[in-house]
Tab-separated table of C-alpha atoms in Angstrom:
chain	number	residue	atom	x	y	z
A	1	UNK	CA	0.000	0.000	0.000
A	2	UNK	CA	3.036	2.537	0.326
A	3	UNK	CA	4.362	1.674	-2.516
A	4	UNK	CA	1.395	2.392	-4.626
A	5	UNK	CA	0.078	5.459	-2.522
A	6	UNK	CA	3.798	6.768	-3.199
A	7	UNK	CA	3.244	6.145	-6.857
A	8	UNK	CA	0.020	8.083	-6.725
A	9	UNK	CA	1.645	11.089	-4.982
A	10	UNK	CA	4.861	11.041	-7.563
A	11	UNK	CA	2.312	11.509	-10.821
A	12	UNK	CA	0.464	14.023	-8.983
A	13	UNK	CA	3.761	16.118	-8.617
A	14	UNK	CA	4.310	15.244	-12.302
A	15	UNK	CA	1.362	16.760	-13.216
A	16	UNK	CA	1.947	19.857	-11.363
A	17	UNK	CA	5.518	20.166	-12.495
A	18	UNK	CA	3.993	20.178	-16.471
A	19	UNK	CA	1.006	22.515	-15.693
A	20	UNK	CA	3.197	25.169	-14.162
A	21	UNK	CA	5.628	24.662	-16.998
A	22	UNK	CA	3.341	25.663	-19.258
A	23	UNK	CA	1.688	28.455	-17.735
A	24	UNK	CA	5.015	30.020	-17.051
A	25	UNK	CA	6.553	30.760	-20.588
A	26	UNK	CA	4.935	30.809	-23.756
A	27	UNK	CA	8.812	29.742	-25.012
A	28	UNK	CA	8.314	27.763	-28.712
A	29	UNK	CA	5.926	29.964	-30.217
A	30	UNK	CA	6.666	31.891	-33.437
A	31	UNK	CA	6.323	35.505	-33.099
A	32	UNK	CA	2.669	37.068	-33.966
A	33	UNK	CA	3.019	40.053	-36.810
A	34	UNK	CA	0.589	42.863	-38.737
A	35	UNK	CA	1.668	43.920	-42.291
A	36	UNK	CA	1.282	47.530	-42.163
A	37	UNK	CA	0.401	50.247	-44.412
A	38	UNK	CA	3.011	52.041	-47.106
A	39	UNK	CA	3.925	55.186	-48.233
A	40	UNK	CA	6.521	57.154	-50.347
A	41	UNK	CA	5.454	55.292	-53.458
A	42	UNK	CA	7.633	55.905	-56.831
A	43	UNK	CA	7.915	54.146	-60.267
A	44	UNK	CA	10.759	51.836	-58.838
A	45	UNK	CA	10.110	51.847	-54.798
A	46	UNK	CA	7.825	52.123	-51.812
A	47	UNK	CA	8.283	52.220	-47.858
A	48	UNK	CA	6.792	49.460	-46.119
A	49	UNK	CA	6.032	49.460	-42.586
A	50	UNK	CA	5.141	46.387	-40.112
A	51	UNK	CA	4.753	45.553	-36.068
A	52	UNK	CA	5.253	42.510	-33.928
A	53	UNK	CA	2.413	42.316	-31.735
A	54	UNK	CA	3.724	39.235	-29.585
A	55	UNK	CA	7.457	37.491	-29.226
A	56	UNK	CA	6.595	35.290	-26.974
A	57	UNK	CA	9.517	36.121	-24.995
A	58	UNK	CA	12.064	34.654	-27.642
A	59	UNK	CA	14.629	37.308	-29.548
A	60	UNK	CA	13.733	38.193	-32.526
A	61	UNK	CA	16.267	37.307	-34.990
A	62	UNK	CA	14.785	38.762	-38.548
A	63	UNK	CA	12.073	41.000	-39.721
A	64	UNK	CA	11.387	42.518	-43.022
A	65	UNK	CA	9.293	42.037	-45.905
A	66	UNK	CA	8.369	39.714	-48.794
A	67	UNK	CA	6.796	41.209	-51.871
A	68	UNK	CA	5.891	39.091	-55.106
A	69	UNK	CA	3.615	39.728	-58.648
A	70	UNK	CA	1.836	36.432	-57.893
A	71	UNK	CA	-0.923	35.762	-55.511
A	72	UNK	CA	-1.524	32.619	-56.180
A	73	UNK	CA	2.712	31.614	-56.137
A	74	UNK	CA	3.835	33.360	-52.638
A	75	UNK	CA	6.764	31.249	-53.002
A	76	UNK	CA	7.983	33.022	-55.405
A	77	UNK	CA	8.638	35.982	-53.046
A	78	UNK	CA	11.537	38.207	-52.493
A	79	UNK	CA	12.617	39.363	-49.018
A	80	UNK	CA	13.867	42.269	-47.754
A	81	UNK	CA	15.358	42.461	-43.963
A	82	UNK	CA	15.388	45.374	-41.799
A	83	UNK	CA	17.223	46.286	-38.850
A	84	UNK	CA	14.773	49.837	-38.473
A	85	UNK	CA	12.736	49.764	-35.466
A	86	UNK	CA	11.890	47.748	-32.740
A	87	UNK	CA	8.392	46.178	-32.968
A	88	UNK	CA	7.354	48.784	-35.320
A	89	UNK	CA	9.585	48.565	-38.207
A	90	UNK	CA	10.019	49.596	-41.771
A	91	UNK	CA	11.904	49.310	-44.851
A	92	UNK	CA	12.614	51.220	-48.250
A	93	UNK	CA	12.118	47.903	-51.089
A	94	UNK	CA	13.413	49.237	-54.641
A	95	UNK	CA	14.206	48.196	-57.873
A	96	UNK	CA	10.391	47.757	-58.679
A	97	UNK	CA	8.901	47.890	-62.252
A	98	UNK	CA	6.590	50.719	-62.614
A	99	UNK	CA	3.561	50.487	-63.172
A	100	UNK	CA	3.152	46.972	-61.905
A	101	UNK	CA	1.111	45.044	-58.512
A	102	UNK	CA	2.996	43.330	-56.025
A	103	UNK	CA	1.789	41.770	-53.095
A	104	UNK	CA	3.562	42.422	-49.735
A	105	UNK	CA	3.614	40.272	-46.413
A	106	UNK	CA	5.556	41.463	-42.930
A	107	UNK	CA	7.571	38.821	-41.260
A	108	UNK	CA	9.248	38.290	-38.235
A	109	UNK	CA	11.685	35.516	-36.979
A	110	UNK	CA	12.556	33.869	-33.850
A	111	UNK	CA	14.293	30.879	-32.730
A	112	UNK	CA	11.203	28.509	-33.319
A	113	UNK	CA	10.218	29.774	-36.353
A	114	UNK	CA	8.868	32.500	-39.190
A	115	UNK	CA	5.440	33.930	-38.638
A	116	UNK	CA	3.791	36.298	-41.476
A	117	UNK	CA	1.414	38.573	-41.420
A	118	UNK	CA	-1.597	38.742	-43.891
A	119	UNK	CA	-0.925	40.016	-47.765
A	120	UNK	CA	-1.389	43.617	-48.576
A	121	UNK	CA	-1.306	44.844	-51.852
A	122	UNK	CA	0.033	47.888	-54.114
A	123	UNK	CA	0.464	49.152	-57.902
A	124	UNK	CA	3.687	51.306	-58.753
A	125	UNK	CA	3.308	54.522	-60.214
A	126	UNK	CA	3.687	54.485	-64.139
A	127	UNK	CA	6.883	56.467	-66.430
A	128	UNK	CA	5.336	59.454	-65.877
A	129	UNK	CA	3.964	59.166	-61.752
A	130	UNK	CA	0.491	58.492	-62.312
A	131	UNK	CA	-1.081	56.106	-60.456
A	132	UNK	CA	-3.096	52.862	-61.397
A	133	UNK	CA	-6.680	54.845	-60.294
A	134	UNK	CA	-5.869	57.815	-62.331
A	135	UNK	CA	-5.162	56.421	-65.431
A	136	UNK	CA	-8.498	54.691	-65.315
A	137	UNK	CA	-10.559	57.618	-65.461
A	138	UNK	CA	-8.337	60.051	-67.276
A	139	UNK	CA	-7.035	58.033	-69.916
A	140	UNK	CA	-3.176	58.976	-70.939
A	141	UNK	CA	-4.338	60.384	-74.429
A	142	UNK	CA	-6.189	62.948	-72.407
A	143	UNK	CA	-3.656	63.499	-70.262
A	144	UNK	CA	-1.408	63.776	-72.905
A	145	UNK	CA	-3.832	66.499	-74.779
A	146	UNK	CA	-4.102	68.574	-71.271
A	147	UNK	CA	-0.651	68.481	-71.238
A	148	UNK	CA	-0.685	69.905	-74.807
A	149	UNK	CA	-3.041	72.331	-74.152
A	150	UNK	CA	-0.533	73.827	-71.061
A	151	UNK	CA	-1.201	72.387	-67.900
A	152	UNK	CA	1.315	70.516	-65.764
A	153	UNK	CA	0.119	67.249	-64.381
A	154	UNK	CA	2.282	66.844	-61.142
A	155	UNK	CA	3.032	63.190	-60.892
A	156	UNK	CA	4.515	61.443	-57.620
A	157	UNK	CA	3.829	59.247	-54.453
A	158	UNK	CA	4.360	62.334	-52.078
A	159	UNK	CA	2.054	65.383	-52.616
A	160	UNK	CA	1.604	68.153	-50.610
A	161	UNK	CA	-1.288	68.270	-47.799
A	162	UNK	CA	-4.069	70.362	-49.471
A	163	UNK	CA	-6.877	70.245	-47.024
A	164	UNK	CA	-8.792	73.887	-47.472
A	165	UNK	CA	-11.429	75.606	-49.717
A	166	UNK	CA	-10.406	77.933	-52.281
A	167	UNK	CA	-11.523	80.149	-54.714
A	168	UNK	CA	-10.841	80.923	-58.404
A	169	UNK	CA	-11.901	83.941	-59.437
A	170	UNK	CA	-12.633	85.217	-62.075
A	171	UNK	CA	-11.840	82.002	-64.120
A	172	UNK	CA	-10.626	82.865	-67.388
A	173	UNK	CA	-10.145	80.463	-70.478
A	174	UNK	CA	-6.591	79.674	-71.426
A	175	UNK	CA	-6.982	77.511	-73.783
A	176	UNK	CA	-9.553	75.488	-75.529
A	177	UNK	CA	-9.988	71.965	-78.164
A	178	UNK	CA	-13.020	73.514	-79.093
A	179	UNK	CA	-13.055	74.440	-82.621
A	180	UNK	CA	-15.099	78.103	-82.601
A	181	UNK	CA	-14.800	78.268	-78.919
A	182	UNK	CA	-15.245	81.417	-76.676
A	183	UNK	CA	-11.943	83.730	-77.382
A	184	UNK	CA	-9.169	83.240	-75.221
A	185	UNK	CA	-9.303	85.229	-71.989
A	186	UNK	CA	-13.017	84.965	-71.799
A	187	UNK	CA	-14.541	84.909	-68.159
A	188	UNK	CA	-16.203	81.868	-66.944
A	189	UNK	CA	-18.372	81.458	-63.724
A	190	UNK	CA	-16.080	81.464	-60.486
A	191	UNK	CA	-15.316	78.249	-58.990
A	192	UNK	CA	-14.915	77.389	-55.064
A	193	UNK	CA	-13.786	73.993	-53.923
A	194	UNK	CA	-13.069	72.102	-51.254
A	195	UNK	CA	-10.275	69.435	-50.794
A	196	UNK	CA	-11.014	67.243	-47.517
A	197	UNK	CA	-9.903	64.009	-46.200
A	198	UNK	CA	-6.771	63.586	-48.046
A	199	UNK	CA	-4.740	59.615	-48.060
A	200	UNK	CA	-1.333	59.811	-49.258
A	201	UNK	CA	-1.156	55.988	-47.928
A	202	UNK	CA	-3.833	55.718	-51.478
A	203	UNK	CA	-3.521	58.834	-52.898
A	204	UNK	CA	-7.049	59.351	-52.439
A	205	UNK	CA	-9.052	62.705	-51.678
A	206	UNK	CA	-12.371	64.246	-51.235
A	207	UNK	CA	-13.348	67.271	-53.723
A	208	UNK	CA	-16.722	69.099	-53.793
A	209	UNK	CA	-17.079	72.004	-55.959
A	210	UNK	CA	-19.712	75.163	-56.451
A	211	UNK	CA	-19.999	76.708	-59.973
A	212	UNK	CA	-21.544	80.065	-59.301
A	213	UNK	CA	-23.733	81.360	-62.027
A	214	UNK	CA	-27.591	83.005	-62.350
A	215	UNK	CA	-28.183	79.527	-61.079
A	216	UNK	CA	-25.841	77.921	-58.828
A	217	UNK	CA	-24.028	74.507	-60.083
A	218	UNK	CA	-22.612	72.390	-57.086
A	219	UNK	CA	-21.719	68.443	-56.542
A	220	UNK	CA	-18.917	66.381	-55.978
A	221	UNK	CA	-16.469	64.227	-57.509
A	222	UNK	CA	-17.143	60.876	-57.610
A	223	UNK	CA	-13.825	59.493	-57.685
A	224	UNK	CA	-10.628	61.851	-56.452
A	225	UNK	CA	-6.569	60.854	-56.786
A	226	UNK	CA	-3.605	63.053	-55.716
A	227	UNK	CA	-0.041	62.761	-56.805
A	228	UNK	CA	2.332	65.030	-56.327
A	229	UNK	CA	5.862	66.386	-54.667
A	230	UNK	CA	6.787	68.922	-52.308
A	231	UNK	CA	4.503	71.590	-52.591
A	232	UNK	CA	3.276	70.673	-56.635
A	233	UNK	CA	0.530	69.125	-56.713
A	234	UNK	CA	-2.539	67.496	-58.788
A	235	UNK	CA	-5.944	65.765	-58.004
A	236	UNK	CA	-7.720	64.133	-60.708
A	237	UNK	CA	-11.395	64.295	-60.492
A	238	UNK	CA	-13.925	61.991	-62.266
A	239	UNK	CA	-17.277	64.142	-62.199
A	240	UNK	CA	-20.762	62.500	-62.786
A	241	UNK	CA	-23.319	65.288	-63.666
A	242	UNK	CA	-27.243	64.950	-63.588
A	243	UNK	CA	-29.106	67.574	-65.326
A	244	UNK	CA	-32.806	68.728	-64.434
A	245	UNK	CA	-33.942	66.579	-67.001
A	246	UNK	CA	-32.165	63.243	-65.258
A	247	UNK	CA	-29.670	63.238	-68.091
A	248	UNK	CA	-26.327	62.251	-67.109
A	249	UNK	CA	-22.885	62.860	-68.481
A	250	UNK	CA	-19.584	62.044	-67.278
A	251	UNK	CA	-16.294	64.609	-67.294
A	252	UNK	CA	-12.756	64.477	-65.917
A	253	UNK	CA	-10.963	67.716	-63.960
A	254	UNK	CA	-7.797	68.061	-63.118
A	255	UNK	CA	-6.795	71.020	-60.738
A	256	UNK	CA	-3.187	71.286	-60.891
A	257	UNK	CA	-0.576	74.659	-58.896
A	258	UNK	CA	1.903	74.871	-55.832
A	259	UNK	CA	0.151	75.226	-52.433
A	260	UNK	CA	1.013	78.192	-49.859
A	261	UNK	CA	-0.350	78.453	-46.351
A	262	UNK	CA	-2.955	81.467	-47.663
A	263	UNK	CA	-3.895	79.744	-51.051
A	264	UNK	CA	-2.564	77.805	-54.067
A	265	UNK	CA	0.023	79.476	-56.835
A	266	UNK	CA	-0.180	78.995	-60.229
A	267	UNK	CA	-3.145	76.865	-60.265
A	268	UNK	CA	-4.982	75.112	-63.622
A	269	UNK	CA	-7.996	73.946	-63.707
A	270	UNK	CA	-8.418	71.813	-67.034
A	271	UNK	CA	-11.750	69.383	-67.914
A	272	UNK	CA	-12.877	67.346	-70.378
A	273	UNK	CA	-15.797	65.747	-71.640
A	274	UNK	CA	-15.974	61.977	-71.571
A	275	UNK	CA	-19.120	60.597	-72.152
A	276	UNK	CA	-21.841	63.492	-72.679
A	277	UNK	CA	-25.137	60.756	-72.172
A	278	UNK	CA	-26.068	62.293	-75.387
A	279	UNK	CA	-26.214	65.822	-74.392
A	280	UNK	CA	-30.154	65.790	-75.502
A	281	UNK	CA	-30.364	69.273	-74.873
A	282	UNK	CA	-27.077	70.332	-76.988
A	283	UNK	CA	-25.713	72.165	-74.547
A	284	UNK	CA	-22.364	70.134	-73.382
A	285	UNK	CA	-19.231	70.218	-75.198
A	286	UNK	CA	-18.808	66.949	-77.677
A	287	UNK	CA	-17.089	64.104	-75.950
A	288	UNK	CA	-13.091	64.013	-76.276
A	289	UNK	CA	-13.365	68.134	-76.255
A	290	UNK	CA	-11.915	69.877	-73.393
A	291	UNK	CA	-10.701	73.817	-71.625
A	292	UNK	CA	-8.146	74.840	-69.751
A	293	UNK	CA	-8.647	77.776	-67.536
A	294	UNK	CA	-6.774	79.427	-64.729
A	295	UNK	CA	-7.133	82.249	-61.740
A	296	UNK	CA	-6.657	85.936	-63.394
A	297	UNK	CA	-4.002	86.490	-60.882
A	298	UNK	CA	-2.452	83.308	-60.962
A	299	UNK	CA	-3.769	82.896	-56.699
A	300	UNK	CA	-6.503	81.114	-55.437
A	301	UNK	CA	-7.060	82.243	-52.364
A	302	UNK	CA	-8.196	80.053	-48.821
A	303	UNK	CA	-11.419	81.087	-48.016
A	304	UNK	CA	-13.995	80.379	-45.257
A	305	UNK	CA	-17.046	78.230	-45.097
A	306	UNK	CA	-19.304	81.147	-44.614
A	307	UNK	CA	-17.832	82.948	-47.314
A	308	UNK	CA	-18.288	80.394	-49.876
A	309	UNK	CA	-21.798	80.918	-50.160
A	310	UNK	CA	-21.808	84.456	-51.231
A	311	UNK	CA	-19.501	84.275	-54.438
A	312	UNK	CA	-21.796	85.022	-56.986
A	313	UNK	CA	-21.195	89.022	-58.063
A	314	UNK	CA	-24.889	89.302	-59.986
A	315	UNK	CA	-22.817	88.689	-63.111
A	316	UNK	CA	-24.006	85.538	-66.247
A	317	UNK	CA	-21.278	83.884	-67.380
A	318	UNK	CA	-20.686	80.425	-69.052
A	319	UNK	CA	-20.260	77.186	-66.644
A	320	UNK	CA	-17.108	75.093	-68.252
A	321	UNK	CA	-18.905	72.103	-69.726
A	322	UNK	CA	-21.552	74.854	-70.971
A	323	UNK	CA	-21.268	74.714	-75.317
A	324	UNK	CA	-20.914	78.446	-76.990
């Protein structure tokens, strides 16, 4: 009977022994990691950032990134190690193709193993810094005719922060695709916009816009990209428009200048006409046609909320889409 109570007694202790093993370390477990957003994106390179959430008390002995074209082949990936950071941690991965998609992962390494975080995905800009989004709804041989017709499309992963309303006033025609189009220099209805909510991390941004005329024009863009450097910028606007009638046409703007704490330098405003529904009314420009205008004194002012409402000065004048 000793001997087997003894017995009893020793696997008891045993049992302890294991239970408080395990509750005292969570040694053996691969580290737990979150693939992060990016920024600073170029033709050929983008920073990537990560965080270890857990270590489970181990060292970590790597971290970095893997990045492949391939969703379906993650094998195929390339890493890229960083020493930046502590559990938040980044790194600079060039020498991509522009205009391209990769796929990105964070991963971090300890002694019992590599854990990854989910995959994350982003385009490259193209040749000329335009992103993936932009050349969807401005196609490049519209770009390439607003670049003709004078403005400067500000390409790059970095733009300036723009958040404000402005003004452009009077708004005077620069130049024109319009064969017997108003003369140059002729006044068009002021504009005021707003730019809110601005995502260099997607190069996304909010635009709403007030034509001021006998009869007020107002709406906002449907879909709204930023590139840009320093202070140049330009957002690309895709504008759906529904008449009085319920007609519906579809144009692109592109608001391009150099911003200043009080307002924006230099700034272009050019539009075209992409799909006109028909224009039943003939009173849109044709499809393909397009303006460029700009501020009379080459500033567009920051104004106020309250202010905004009170733009109109009693005077008719042409909306931009509006046909001679």
């Amino acid at each position: 009977m000793r001997k087997i109570r003894f017995y009893a007694m020793s696997l008891t202790a045993i049992g302890f022994m294991l239970l408080a093993g395990c509750e005292k370390s969570d040694s053996g477990s691969k580290p737990e990691v979150i693939t992060g957003d990016k920024d600073n994106l170029t033709k050929n390179s983008v920073t990537l950032y990560g965080e270890i959430t857990e270590d489970h008390g181990e060292e970590i002995v790597d971290k970095g990134f893997v990045y492949f074209t391939d969703l379906n082949h993650p094998e195929n990936s390339k890493p890229v190690s960083t020493r930046e950071g502590g559990s938040l941690f980044q790194a600079v991965v060039s020498g991509l193709s522009p205009a391209t998609r990769y796929y990105y992962r964070a991963y971090a390494e300890n002694n019992s193993g590599v854990a990854y975080g989910e995959s994350r995905e982003f385009t490259t800009l193209d040749e000329d810094g335009m992103t993936e989004d932009i050349n969807n709804i401005v196609p490049k041989d519209v770009q390439d005719e607003m670049e003709d017709l004078g403005i400067s499309l500000n390409g790059g992963g970095n733009p300036p922060n723009i958040a404000g309303s402005f003004l452009m006033s009077p708004l005077i025609l620069v130049e024109t695709t319009i064969p017997n189009d108003f003369e140059l220099g002729h006044l068009f209805s002021d504009v005021y916009f707003r730019f809110s909510e601005q995502d260099n991390n997607n190069l996304t941004i909010k635009f709403e816009y007030v034509f001021n005329s006998e009869e007020q024009s107002s709406g906002e863009g449907t879909g709204a990209f930023i590139t840009g450097s320093g202070n140049d910028f330009s957002v690309f606007v895709e504008n759906l428009q529904t008449d009085e009638h319920g007609h519906r046409s579809r144009n692109v703007q592109v608001y391009s200048g150099t911003v200043t704490s009080s307002g924006i330098r230099d700034l272009y405003m050019a539009i075209f006409m992409i799909d006109d529904g028909g224009d039943p009314d003939d009173n849109l420009i044709e499809n393909g046609q397009g303006r460029l205008f700009y501020d009379s004194d080459r500033f567009s002012e920051r104004i106020s909320e309250t202010r905004s409402k009170k733009l109109s000065d009693g005077v008719s004048r042409p909306l931009i889409l509006q046909s001679k």
